[in-house]
Short mmCIF file of C-alpha atoms in Angstrom, two decimals:
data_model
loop_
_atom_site.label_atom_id
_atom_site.label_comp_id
_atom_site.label_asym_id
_atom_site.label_seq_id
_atom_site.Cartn_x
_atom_site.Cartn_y
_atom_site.Cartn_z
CA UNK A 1 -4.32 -17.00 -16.75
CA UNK A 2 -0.86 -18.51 -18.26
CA UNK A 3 0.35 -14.72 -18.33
CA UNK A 4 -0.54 -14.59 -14.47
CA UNK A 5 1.06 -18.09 -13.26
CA UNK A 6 4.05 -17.42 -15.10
CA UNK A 7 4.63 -13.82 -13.70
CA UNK A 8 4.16 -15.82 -10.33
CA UNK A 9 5.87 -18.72 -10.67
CA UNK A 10 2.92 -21.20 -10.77
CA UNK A 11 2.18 -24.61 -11.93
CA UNK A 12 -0.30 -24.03 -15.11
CA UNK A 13 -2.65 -27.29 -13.82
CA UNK A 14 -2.78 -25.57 -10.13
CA UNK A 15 -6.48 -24.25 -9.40
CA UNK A 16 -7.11 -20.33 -9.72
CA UNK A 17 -7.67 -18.52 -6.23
CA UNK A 18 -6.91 -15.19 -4.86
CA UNK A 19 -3.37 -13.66 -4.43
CA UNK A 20 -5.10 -11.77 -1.29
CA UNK A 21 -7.10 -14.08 0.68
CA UNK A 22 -5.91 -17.21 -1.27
CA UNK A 23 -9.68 -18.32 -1.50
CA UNK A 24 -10.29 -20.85 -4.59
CA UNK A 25 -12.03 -19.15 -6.97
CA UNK A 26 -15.36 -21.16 -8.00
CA UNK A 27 -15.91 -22.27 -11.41
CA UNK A 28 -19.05 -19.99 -11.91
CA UNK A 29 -16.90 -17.12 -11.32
CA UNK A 30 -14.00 -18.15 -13.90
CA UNK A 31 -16.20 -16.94 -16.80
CA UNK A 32 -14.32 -14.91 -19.34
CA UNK A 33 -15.68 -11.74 -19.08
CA UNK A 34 -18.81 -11.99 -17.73
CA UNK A 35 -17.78 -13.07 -14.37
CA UNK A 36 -15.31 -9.35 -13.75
CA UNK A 37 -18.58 -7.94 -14.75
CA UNK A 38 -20.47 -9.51 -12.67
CA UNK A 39 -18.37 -9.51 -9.71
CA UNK A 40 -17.51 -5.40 -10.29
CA UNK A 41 -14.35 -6.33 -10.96
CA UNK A 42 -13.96 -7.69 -6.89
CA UNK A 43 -13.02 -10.70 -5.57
CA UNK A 44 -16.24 -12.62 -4.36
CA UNK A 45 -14.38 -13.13 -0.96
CA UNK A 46 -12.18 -10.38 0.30
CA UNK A 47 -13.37 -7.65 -2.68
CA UNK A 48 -9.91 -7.18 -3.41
CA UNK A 49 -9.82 -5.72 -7.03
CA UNK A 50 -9.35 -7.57 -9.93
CA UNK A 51 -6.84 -6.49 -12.07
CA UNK A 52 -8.90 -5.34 -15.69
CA UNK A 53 -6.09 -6.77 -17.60
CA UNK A 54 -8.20 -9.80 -17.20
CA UNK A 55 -11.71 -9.11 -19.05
CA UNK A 56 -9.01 -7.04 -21.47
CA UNK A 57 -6.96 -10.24 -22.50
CA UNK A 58 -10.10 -12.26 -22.67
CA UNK A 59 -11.54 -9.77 -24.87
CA UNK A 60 -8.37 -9.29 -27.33
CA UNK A 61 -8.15 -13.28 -27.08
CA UNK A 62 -11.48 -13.36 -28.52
CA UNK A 63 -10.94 -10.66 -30.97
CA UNK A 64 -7.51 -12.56 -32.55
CA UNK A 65 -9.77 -15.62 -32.36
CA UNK A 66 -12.19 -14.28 -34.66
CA UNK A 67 -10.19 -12.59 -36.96
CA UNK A 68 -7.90 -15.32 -37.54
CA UNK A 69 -10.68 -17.24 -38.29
CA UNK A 70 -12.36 -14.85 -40.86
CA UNK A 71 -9.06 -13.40 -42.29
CA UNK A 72 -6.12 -15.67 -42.71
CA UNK A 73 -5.33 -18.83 -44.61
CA UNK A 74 -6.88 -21.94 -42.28
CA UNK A 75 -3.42 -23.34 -43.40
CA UNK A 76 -1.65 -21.61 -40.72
CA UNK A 77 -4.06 -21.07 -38.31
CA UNK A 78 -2.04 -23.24 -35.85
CA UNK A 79 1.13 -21.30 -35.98
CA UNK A 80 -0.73 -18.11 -36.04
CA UNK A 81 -2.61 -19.29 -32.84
CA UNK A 82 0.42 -20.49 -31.31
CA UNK A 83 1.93 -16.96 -32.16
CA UNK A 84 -0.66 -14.78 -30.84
CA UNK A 85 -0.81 -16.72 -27.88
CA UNK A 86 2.61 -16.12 -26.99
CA UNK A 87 2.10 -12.09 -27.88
CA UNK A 88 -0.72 -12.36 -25.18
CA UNK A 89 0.92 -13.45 -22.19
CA UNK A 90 3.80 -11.11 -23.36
CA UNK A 91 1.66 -8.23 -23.33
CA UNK A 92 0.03 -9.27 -19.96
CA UNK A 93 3.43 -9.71 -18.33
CA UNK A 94 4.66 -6.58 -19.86
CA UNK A 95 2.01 -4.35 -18.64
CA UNK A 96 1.76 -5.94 -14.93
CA UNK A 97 5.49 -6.41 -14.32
CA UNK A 98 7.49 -4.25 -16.87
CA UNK A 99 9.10 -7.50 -17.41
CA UNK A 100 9.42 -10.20 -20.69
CA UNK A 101 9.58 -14.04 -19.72
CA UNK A 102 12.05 -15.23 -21.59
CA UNK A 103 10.55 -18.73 -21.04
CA UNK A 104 7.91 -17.13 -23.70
CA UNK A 105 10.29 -15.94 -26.42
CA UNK A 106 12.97 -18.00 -25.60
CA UNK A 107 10.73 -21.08 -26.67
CA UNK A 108 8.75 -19.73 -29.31
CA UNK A 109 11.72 -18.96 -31.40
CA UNK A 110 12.64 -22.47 -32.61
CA UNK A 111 9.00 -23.33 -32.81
CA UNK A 112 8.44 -20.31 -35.37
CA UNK A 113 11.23 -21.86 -37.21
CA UNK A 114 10.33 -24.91 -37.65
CA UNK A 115 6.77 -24.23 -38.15
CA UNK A 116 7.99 -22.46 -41.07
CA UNK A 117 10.19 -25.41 -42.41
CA UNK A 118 7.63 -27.38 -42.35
CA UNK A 119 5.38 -24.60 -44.54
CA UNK A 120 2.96 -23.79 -41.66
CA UNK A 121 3.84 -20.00 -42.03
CA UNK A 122 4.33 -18.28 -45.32
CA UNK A 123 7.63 -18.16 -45.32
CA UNK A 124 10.80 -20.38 -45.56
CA UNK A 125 13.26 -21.53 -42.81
CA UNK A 126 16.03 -19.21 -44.11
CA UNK A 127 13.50 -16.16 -44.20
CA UNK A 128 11.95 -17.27 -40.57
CA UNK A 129 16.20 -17.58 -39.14
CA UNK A 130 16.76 -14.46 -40.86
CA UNK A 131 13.55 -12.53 -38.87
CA UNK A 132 15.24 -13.99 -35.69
CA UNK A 133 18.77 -12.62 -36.50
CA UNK A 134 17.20 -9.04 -37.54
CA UNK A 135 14.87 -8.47 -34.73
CA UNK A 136 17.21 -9.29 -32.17
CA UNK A 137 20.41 -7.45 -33.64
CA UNK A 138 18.71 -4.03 -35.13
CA UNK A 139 16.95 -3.78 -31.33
CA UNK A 140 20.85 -4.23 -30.13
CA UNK A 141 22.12 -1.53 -31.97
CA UNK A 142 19.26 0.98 -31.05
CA UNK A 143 19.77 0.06 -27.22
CA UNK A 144 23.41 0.32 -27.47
CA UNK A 145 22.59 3.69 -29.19
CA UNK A 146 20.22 4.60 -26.74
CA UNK A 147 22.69 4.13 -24.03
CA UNK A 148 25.49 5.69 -25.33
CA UNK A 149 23.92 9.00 -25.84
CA UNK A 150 21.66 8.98 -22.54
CA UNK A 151 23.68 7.06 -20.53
CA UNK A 152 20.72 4.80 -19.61
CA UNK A 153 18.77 1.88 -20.85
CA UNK A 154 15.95 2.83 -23.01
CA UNK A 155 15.31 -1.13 -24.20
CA UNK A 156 15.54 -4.44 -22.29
CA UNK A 157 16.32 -7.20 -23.15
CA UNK A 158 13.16 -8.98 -23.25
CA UNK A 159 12.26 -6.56 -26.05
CA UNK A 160 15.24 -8.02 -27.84
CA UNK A 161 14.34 -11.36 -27.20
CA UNK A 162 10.56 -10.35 -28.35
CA UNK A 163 11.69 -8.90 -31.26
CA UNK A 164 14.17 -12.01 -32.38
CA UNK A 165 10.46 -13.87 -31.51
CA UNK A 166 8.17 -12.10 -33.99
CA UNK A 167 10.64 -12.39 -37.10
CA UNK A 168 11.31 -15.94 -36.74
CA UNK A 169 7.18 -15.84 -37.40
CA UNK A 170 6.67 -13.35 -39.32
CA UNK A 171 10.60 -12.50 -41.11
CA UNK A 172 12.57 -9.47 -41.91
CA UNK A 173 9.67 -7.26 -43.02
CA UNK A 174 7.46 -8.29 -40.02
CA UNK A 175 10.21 -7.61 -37.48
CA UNK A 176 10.81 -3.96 -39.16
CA UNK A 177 7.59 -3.54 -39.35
CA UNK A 178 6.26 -4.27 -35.98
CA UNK A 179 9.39 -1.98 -34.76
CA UNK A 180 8.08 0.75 -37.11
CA UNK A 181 4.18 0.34 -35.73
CA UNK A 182 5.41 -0.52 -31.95
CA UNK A 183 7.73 2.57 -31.71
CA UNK A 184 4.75 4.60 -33.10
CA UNK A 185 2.36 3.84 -30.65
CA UNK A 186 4.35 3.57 -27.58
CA UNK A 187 6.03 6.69 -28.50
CA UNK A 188 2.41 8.42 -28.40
CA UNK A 189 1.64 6.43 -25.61
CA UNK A 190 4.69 7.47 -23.95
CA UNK A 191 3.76 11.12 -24.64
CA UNK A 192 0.53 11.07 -23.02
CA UNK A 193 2.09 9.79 -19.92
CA UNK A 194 4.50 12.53 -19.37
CA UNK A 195 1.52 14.87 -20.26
CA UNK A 196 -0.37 13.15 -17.55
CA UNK A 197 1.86 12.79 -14.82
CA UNK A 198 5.05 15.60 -15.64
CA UNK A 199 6.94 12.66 -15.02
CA UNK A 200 9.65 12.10 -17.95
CA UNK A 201 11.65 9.34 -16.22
CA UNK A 202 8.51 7.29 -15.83
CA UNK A 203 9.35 3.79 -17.74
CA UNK A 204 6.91 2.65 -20.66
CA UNK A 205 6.44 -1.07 -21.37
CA UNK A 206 7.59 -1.32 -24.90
CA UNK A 207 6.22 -5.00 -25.53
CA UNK A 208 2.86 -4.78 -25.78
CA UNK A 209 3.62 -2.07 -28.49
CA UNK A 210 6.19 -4.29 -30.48
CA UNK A 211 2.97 -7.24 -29.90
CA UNK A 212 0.38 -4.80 -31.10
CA UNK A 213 2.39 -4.46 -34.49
CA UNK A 214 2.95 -7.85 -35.00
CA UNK A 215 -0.87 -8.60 -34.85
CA UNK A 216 -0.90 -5.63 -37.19
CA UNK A 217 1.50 -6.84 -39.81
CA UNK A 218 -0.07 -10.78 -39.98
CA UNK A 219 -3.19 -9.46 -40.46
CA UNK A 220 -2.17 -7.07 -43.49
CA UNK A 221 1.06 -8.44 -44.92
CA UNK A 222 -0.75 -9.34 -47.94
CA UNK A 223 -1.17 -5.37 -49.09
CA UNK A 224 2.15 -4.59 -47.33
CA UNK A 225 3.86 -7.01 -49.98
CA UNK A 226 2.00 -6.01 -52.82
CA UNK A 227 3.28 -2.50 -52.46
CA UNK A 228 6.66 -3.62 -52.06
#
């Protein structure tokens, strides 16, 4: 739902209703989940679909919920949650609008710094500004790159900003390695779409793929440092 106001410009305290028929929606039908299911995945009103990134982000909220809970250090279980929260409504926004708020990264970039001064992440202030710096520059040189041998841009510059967000969490090796895991899987995502529709030009979110290896990497950094 925060993904959803801030793609359309909406208070976060207004009540939920219907982009189509701008009906309230009723409390008994804001149930994560089960209400989509229960509705068919229609609006109660006007049966206007309802987009199934909803039950989907409720469901990976859920998952990230759990696991965080069962497999990481209560110690920074607030900065995690803050983090994966702000992956969330990237990937929403990503998906639905091809498009990165920067109100999102822009924001969560000091707070993963100082969350990590004051030892709420496993890692120091210099490593946290360091994961900043990396993420940001290395996805400026493969854009730049990008563009000077197609001639068009392959990044945006919400990735950038994205990028910069998840090493100021997560550091040099998370940023390199959610660029490693989120180039892998949107490049075989990518494939399947040109298999699919024999349309090459066809543009590929590349956030949710940068997200999806930064949930990845927190939730195995342990083994990825011990065979460093």
């Amino acid at each position: 739902m925060v993904a959803y106001r801030i793609i359309q410009g909406k208070g976060l305290l207004e009540r939920s209703y219907c982009p189509r028929c701008r009906r309230p929606i009723a409390r008994y039908d804001l149930i994560p989940v089960i209400s989509w299911i229960f509705l068919r995945g229609l609006c109660r009103s006007c049966k206007e679909p309802i987009s199934i990134l909803y039950p989907f982000i409720e469901v990976l909220t859920a998952v990230l919920a759990v696991a965080t809970y069962h497999h990481l250090d209560p110690h920074y279980w607030l900065a995690y949650g803050l983090f994966f929260s702000a992956l969330i409504v990237v990937i929403r926004t990503d998906f639905e609008t091809m498009l990165i708020s920067r109100y999102t990264t822009w924001c969560m970039i000091p707070v993963g710094s100082v969350l990590a001064a004051l030892g709420a992440l496993p890692l120091t202030l210099q490593q946290s500004l360091l994961g900043a710096c990396f993420g940001y520059v290395v996805l400026w040189i493969i854009a730049r790159a990008f563009y000077a041998v197609r001639s068009i841009e392959g990044l945006g510059e919400g990735d950038l900003d994205l990028l910069a967000m998840i090493g100021s969490f997560t550091g040099i090796l998370g940023a390199w390695t959610s660029l490693f895991i989120g180039s892998f899987f949107g490049a075989i995502i990518g494939l399947i779409v040109v298999f699919i529709t024999k349309d090459r030009s066809r543009a590929i979110p590349f956030g949710p793929w940068l997200s999806l290896g930064a949930i990845i990497y927190v939730f195995t950094q342990k083994s990825l440092l011990l065979l460093l």
